[in-house]
Each structure stands twice: as C-alpha cells, then as structure tokens.
Short mmCIF file of C-alpha atoms in Angstrom, two decimals:
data_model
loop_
_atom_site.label_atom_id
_atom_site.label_comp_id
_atom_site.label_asym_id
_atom_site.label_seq_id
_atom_site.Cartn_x
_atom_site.Cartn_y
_atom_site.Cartn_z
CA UNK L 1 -38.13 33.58 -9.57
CA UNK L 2 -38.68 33.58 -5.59
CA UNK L 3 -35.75 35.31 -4.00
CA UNK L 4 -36.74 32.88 -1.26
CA UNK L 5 -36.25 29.80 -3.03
CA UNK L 6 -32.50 31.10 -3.62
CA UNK L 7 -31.92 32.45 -0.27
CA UNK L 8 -32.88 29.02 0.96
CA UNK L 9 -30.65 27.29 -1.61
CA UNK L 10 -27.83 29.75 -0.38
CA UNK L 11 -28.14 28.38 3.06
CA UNK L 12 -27.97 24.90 1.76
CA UNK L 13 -24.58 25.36 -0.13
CA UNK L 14 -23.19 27.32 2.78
CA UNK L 15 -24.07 24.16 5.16
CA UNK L 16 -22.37 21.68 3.27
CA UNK L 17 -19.35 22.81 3.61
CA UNK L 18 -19.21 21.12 6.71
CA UNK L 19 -18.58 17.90 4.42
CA UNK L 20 -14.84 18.83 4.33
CA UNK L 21 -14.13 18.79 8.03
CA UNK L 22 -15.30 15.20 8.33
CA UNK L 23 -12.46 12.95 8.52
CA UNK L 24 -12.97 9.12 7.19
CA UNK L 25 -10.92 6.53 8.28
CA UNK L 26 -9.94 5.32 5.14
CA UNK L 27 -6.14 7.31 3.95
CA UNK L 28 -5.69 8.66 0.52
CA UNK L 29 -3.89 6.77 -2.13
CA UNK L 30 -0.30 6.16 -1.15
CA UNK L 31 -0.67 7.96 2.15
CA UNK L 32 -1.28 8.53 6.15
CA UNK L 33 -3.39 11.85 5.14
CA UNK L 34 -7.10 10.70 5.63
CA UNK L 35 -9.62 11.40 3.70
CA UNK L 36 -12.55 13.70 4.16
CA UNK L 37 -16.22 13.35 2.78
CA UNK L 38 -15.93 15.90 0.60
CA UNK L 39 -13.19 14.50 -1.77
CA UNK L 40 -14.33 11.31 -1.39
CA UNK L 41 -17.93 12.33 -2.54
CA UNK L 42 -16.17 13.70 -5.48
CA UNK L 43 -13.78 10.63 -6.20
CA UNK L 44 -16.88 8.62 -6.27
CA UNK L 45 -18.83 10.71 -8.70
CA UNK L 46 -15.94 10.63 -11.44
CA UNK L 47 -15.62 7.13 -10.33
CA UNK L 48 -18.78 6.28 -11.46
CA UNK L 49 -18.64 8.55 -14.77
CA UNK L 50 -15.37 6.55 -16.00
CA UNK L 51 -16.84 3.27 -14.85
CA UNK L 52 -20.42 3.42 -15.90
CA UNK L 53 -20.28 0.96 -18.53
CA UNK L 54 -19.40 -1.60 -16.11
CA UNK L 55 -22.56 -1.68 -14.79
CA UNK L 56 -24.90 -4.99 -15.47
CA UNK L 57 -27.82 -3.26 -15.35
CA UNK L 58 -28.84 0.02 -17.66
CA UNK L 59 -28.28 3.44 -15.25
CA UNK L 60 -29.08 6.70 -15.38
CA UNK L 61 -25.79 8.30 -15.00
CA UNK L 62 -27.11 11.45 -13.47
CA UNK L 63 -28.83 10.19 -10.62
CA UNK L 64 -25.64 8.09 -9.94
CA UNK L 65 -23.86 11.01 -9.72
CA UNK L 66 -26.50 13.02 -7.11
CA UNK L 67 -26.30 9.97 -4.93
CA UNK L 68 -22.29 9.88 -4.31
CA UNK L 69 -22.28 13.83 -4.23
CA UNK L 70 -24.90 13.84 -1.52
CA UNK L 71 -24.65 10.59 0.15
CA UNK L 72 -22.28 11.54 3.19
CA UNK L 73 -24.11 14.84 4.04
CA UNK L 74 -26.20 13.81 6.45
CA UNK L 75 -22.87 12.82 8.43
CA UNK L 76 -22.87 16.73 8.78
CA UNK L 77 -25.17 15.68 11.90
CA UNK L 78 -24.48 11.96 12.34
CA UNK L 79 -20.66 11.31 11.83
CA UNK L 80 -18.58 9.46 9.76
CA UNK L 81 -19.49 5.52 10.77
CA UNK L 82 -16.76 3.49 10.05
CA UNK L 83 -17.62 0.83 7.25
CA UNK L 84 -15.75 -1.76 9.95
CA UNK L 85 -17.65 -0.73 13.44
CA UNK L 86 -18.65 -3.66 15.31
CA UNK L 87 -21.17 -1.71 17.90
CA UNK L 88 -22.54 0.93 15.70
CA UNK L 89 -24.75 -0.12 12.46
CA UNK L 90 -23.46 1.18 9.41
CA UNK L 91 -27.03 1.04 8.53
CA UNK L 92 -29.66 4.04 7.73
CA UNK L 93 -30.72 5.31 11.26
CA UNK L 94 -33.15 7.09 12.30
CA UNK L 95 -29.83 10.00 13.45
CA UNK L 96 -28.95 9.89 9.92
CA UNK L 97 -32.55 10.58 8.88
CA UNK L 98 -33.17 13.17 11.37
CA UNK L 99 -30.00 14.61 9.68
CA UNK L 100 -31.48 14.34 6.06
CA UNK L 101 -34.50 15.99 7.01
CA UNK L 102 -32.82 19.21 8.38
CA UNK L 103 -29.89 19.78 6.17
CA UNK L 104 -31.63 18.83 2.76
CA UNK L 105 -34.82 20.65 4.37
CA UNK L 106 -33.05 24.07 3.90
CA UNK L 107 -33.58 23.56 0.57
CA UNK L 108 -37.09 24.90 -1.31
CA UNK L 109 -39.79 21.97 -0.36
CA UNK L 110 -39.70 20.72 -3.74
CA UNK L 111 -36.05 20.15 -4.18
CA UNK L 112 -35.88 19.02 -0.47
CA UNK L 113 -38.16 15.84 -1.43
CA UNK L 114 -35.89 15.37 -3.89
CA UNK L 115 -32.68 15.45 -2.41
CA UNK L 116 -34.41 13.57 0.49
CA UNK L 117 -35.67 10.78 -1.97
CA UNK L 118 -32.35 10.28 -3.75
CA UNK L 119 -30.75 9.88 -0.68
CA UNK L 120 -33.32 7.34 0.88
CA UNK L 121 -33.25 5.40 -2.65
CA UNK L 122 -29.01 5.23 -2.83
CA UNK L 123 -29.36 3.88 1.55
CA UNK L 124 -32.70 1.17 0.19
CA UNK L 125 -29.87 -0.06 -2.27
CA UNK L 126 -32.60 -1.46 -3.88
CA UNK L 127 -32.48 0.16 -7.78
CA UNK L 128 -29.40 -0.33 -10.37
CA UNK L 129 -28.31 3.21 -9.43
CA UNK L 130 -28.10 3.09 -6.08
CA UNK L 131 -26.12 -0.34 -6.26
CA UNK L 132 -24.05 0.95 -8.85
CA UNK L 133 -23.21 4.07 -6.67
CA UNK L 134 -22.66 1.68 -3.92
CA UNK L 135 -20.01 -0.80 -5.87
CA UNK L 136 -18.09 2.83 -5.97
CA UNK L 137 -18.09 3.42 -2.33
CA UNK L 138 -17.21 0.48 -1.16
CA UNK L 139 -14.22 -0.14 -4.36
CA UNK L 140 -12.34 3.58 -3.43
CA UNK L 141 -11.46 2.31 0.35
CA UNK L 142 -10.54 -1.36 -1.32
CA UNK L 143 -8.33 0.89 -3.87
CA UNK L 144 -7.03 3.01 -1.18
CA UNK L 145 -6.06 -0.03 1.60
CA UNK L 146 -4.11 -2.11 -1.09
CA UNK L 147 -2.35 1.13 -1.92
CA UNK L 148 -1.53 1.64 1.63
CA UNK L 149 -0.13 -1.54 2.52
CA UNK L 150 -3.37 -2.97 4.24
CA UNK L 151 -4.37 0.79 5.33
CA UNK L 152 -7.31 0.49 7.79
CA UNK L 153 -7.63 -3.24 7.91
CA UNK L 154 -4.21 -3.25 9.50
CA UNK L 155 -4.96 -0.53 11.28
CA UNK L 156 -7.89 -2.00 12.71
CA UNK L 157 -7.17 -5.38 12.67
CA UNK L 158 -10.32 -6.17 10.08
CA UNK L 159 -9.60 -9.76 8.86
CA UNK L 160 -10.48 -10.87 5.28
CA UNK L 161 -14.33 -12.61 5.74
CA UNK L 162 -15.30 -9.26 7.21
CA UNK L 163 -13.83 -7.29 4.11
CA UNK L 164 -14.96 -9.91 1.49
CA UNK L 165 -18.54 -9.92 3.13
CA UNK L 166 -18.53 -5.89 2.63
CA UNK L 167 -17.11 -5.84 -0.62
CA UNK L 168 -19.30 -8.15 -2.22
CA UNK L 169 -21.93 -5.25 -2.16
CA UNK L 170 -19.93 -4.09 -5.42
CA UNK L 171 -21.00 -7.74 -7.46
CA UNK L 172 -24.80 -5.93 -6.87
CA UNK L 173 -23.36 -3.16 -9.43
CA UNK L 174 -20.78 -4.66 -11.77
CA UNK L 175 -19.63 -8.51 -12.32
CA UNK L 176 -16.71 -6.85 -13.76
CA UNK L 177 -16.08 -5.05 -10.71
CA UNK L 178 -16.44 -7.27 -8.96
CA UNK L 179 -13.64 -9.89 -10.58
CA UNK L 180 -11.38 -6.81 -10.52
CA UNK L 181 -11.94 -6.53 -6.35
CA UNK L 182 -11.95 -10.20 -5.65
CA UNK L 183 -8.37 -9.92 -7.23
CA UNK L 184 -7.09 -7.20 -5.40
CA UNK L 185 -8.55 -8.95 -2.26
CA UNK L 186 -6.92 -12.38 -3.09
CA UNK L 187 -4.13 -10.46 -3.80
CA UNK L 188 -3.85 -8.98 -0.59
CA UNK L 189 -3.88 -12.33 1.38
CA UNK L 190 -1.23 -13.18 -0.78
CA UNK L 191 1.40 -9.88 -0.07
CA UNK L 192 0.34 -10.40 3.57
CA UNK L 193 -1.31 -7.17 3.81
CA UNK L 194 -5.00 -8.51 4.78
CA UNK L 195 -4.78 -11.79 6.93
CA UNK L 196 -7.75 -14.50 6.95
CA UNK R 1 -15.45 -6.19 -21.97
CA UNK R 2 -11.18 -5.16 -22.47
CA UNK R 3 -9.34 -5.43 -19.52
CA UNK R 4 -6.39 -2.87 -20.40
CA UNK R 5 -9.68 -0.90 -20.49
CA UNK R 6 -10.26 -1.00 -17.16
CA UNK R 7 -6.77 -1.00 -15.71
CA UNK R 8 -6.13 1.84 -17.65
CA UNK R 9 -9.53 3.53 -15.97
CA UNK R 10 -8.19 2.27 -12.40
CA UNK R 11 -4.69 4.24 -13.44
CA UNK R 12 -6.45 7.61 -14.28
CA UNK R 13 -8.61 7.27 -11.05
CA UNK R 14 -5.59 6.34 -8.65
CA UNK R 15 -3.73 9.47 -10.45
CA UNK R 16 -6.76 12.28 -10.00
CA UNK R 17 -6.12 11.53 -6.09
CA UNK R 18 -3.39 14.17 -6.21
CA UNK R 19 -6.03 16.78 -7.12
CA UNK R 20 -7.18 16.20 -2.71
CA UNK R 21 -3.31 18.16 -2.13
CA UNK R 22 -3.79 21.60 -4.47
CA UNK R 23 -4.40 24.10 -2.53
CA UNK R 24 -6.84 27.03 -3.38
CA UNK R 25 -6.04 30.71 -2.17
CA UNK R 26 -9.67 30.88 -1.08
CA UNK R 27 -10.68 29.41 2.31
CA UNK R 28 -13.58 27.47 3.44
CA UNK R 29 -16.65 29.23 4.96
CA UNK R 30 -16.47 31.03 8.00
CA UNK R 31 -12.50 29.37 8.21
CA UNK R 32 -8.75 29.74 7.85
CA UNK R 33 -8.48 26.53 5.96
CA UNK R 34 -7.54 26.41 2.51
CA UNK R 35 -10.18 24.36 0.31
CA UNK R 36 -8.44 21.75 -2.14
CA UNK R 37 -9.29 21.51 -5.55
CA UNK R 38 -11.19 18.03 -4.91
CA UNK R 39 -13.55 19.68 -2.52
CA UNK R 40 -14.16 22.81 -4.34
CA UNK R 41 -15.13 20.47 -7.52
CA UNK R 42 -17.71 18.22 -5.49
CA UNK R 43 -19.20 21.47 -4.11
CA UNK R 44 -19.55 23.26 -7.65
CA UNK R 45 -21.22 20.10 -8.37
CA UNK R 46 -23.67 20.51 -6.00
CA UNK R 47 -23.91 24.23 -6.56
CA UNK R 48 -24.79 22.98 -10.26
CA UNK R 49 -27.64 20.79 -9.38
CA UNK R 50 -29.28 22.90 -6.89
CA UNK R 51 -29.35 26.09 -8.95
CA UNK R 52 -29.55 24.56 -12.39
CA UNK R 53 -33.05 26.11 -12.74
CA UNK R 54 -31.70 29.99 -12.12
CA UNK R 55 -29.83 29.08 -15.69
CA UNK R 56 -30.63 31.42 -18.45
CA UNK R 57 -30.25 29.26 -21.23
CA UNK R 58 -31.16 25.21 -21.51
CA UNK R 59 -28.67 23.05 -20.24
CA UNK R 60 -27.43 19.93 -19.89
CA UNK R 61 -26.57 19.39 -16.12
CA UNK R 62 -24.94 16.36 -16.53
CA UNK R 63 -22.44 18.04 -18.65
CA UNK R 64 -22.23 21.15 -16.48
CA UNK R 65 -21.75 18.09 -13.73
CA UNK R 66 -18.71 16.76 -15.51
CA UNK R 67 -17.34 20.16 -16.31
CA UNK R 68 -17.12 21.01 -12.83
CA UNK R 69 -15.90 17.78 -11.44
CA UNK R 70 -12.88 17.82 -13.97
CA UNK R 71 -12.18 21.13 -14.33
CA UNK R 72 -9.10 21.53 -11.93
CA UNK R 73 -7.91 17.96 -13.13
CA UNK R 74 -5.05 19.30 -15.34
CA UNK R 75 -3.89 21.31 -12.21
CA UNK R 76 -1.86 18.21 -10.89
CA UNK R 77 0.74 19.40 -13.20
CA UNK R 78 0.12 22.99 -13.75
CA UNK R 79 -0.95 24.27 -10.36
CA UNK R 80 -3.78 26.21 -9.00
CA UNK R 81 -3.78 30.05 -10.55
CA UNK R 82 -4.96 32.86 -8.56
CA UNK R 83 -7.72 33.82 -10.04
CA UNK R 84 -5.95 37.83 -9.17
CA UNK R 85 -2.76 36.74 -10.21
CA UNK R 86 -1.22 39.61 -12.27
CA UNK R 87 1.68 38.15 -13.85
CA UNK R 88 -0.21 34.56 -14.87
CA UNK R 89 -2.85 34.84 -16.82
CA UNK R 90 -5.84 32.20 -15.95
CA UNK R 91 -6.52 31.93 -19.69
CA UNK R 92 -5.92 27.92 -21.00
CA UNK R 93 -2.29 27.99 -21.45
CA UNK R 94 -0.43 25.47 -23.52
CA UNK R 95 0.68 23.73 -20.10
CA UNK R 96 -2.66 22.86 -19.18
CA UNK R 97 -3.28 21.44 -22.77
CA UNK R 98 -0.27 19.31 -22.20
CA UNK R 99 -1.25 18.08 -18.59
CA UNK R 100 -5.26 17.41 -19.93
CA UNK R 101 -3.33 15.31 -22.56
CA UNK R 102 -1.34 13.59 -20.24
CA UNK R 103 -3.55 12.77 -17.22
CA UNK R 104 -6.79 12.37 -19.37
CA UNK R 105 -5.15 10.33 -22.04
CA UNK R 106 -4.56 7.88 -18.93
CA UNK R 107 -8.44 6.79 -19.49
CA UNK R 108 -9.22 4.29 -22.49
CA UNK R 109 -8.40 6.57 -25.90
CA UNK R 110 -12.67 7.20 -26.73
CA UNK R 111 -12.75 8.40 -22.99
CA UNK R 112 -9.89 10.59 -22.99
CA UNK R 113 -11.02 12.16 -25.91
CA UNK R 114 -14.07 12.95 -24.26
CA UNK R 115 -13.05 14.12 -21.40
CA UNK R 116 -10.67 16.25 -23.05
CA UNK R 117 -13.59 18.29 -25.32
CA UNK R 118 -15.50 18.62 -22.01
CA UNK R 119 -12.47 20.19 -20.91
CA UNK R 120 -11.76 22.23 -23.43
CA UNK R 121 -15.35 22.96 -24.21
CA UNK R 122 -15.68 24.71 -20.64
CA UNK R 123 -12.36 26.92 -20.71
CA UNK R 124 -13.58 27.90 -23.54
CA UNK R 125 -16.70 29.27 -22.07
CA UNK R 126 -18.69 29.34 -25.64
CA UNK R 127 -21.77 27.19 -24.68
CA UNK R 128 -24.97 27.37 -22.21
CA UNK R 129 -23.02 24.12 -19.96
CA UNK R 130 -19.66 25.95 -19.97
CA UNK R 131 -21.20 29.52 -19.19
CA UNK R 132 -23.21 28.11 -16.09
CA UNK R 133 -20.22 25.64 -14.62
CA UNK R 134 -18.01 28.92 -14.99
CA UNK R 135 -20.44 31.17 -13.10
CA UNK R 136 -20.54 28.45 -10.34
CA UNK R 137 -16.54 28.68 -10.23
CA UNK R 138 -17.11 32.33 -9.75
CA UNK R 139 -19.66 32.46 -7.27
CA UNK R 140 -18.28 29.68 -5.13
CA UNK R 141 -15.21 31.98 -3.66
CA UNK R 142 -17.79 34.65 -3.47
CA UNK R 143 -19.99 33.45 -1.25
CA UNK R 144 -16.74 31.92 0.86
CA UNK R 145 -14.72 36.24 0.74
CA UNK R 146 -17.99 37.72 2.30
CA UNK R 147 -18.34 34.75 4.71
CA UNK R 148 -14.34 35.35 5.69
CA UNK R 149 -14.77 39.10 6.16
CA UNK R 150 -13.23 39.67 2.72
CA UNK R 151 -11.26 36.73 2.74
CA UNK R 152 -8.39 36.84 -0.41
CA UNK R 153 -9.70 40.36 -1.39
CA UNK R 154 -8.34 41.34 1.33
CA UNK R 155 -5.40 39.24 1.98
CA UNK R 156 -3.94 40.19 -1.50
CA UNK R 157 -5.39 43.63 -1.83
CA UNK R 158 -7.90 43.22 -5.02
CA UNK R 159 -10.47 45.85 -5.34
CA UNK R 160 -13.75 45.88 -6.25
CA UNK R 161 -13.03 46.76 -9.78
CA UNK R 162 -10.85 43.69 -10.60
CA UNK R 163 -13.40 41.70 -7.97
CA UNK R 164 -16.62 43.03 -10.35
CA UNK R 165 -14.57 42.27 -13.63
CA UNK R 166 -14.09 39.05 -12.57
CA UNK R 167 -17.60 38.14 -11.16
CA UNK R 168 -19.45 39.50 -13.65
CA UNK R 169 -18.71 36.15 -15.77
CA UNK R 170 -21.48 35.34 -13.54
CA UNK R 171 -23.81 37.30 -15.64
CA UNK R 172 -22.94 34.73 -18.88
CA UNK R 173 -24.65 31.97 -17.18
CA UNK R 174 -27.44 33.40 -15.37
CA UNK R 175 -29.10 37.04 -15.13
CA UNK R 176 -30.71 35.99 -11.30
CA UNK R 177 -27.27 34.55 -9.94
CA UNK R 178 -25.40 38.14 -11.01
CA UNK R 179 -28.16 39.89 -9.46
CA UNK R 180 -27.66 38.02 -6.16
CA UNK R 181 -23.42 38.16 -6.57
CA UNK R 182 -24.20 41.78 -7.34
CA UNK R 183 -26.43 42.37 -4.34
CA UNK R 184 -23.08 40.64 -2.30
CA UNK R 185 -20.32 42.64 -4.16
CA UNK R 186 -21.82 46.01 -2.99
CA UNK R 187 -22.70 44.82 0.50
CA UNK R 188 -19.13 44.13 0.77
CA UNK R 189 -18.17 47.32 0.19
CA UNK R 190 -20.78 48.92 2.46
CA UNK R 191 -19.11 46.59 4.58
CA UNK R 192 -15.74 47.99 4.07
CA UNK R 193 -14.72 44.03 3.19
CA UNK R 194 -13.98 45.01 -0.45
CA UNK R 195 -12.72 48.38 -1.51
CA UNK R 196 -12.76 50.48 -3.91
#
C-alpha cells in the first residue's frame, strides 16, 4: 500500500463534504425545505437500484450508481445550475470541467481518470447508463414538484413545453418511465399546478 | 411489466425522503451542522468506492454500496442512536426489525425481501461486504471528531477507551484503514481532543 495514495483519498472524502451545503432549487417531498446535493445524490442512487429493471437497455448497475453519487460534485466549484435557467447552460462547461479536474484530481492518478471518465460519460449522455442515471435526475424534481403543489415551476413560473421538453430526457432511459412521468405531467395541467 | 409494481416502488421512494430530517450527533467537517442520515449514507458510499481496494478480504462493492445507502433506512421510525449512548444499545433491536419490515416491505414483495437480507446481512456484520460498509460507518465520524476539535467526544464526554472500542470495528474490514484511524485516535489525544 502507498500511504500516499490514502492520504490523497483522505483529502478527497474530506472535500466532498462540501456537497451538503449546496442548496438545489428543487424542495423535498411535501415541503418548503430544499434540497441539497448530497441527499439528492443519494435519492438518485437508490432510485436507480429499485428502478433498474425499468431500463430498455441492459445496465451495469454499478456504474449507474458512481454516476448519481458523483455527478453534482463538481458544483463544489461551479454551483448548483438550475435545470430551468434561461441565461446559463445547464450544459457541461468548461467551469464544471475545470471543477472535475481539481476535486476528482485529489484522488491517486489512476482513480482520478476514473472518477473523471465516469463523470464525462454520465454529462455525454451518450451510453444506457448514463441515460438511465439521467431518467433519475430529472424524475426526483418531477416527483418532488407534483408533491409540492407545482413546487419550482410555480415558483418560477416554468410553463409545461419547457418541463415536457426536459423531462423527455427520462424516455432515453425507460419507456416505462417515461409513461409514468407523462402522467404525472398531464396530470398536473389537469390539478392546475403546471399551466401550458 | 406490473404497474402496482412500480407504484408501489414510487411509494417506498417518496417515503425514504424522511431519512433527509434525522439528525446525526456528529457534525459535518470543519462545522456546527448536524449531518442527516441521507448525507452521511451518500458519503459512506463514496467512502466505499474510493477505498474499496484498502479491503482485506474480496468484496462485492456493489453490495457494500447498497449496505451503506440503506443502512439508516429503518431509522424513520426508530431514530438515530448515539453510537455512545449508554442506556440504548446500538445492537439491531426488534424495533428496527419492525420498521425494515414496514418501510422495505413498501417495495414490490422479491425487492423487499432483498433489501431486507442486505439489511440484516450488514447489522449483522458476519461477511467481507458487511465488515467493510461497517468500518466506513466508523471511520466516517472519525475523520469529522478530529476535524471538529473532538467534536461529540467531547461534547458528550467519551474517552478514548469507549472511542478505541468502538473504532476498532474498523480493524474487521481492513488492517490499513485501522492503522490510519489508529494513527488519528492517538493524535487526538496528543492533541488533548480525546482523553483518556
């Protein structure tokens, strides 16, 4: 073993903490408390445990599971981007890889191109884990909004093209998901709680 | 594909977002905030991955993973335990059989049952997955007392005996991690952070 390699990993964990000071705009279920990356990185990874079998295409579970653990770190550096922001992208920046270069970069070189890679494969959105792991983030905030009466889209005044054209990123993952969201989004129009 | 399944999956994951409000004793790094049970899971998670290879035995990670992630699940009905606590012991107690049966028997029956060996596999602590996620649990506060000048240890007055007791579950999972949680445990008291 080199005590180095640990020492480094050490530093890693202790950075990461950070995750649980950054505040999303999205409110926990049934609540005005919002939600930081931390539990949400950790809703998403059982999310995708219970739900795996709704995925169309074969996964490995595992790597699933690294991507929604580490997928909001690099916000350590970046901030949260709200899924909704009209002037800032929500896509991968060069900020965001900047960020992924120093924080997973405390880890030993090896395990730093990994962390690095998973992370750059879950943004591509390209393979069936990363779309799988995206279907979960973007069906906790639809969860959370229809328990919160609308949540952020009221909040915000998002109208229902712009949340249909963002949620549709979960039909990449799961058809069954999919039906289940378009429901709860139809649904919505229909309690008045997202307006077209 | 059964769609009770799935509504019944959607029920268990809306119910494990009271696990964001139990408060731990121990606070986050270099803070006075409490850490929730949601973000300590989704940072032993992490701690999993990234250290897997200072693991003595062969393990699984994905189970370790799991174990982690679901650990503190039952404690939406039977609240967090001091891991000092004198007059409650920490040991599985029929009350957090009950809540695992409740909460995980939320999921589709095959899944609950599932979940509920992973449970019970790592309270009981027997094999290589449930000796590693428990030295993670262990080191985790750890690392956050000596970052908080002695954090709990000194805010309820445990010494370094109970504190080495405790920690030295460490040593089940892997000989390099006890060495380093060793290495901290007698800094601390050099530090005068820990007593004896």
């Amino acid at each position: 073993m080199n005590t180095q390699d640990l020492l480094n990993q050490i530093a890693f964990i202790k950075e990461i903490d950070k995750v649980k000071y950054i505040q999303r705009k999205t409110k926990l279920f049934n609540s005005d408390r919002n939600e930081n990356d931390a539990e949400h990185s950790w809703h998403l990874a059982l999310m995708a445990i219970v739900l795996a079998e709704h995925s169309d295409a074969p996964i490995d579970i595992l790597k699933v599971v690294k991507m929604v653990l580490i997928h909001d770190i690099v916000e350590i550096d970046s901030g949260d981007v709200f899924m909704y922001d009209t002037l800032k992208n929500h896509l991968n920046s060069d900020e965001e890889r900047i960020a992924a270069n120093r924080i997973f970069g405390l880890l030993p070189q090896k395990q730093a191109e990994e962390f690095i890679a998973v992370w750059e494969e879950f943004e591509a959105g390209e393979t069936n884990e990363a779309k799988f792991a995206k279907s979960m983030d973007r069906l906790e905030p639809l969860l959370q909004n229809t328990s919160n009466n609308g949540g952020t889209w009221k909040e915000f005044d998002v109208k229902y093209e712009k949340v249909y054209e963002k949620k549709s990123v979960i039909k990449n993952g799961s058809a069954t998901l999919w039906n289940y969201a378009e429901g709860l989004i139809n649904e919505s129009i229909e309690k008045g709680i997202l307006k077209k």
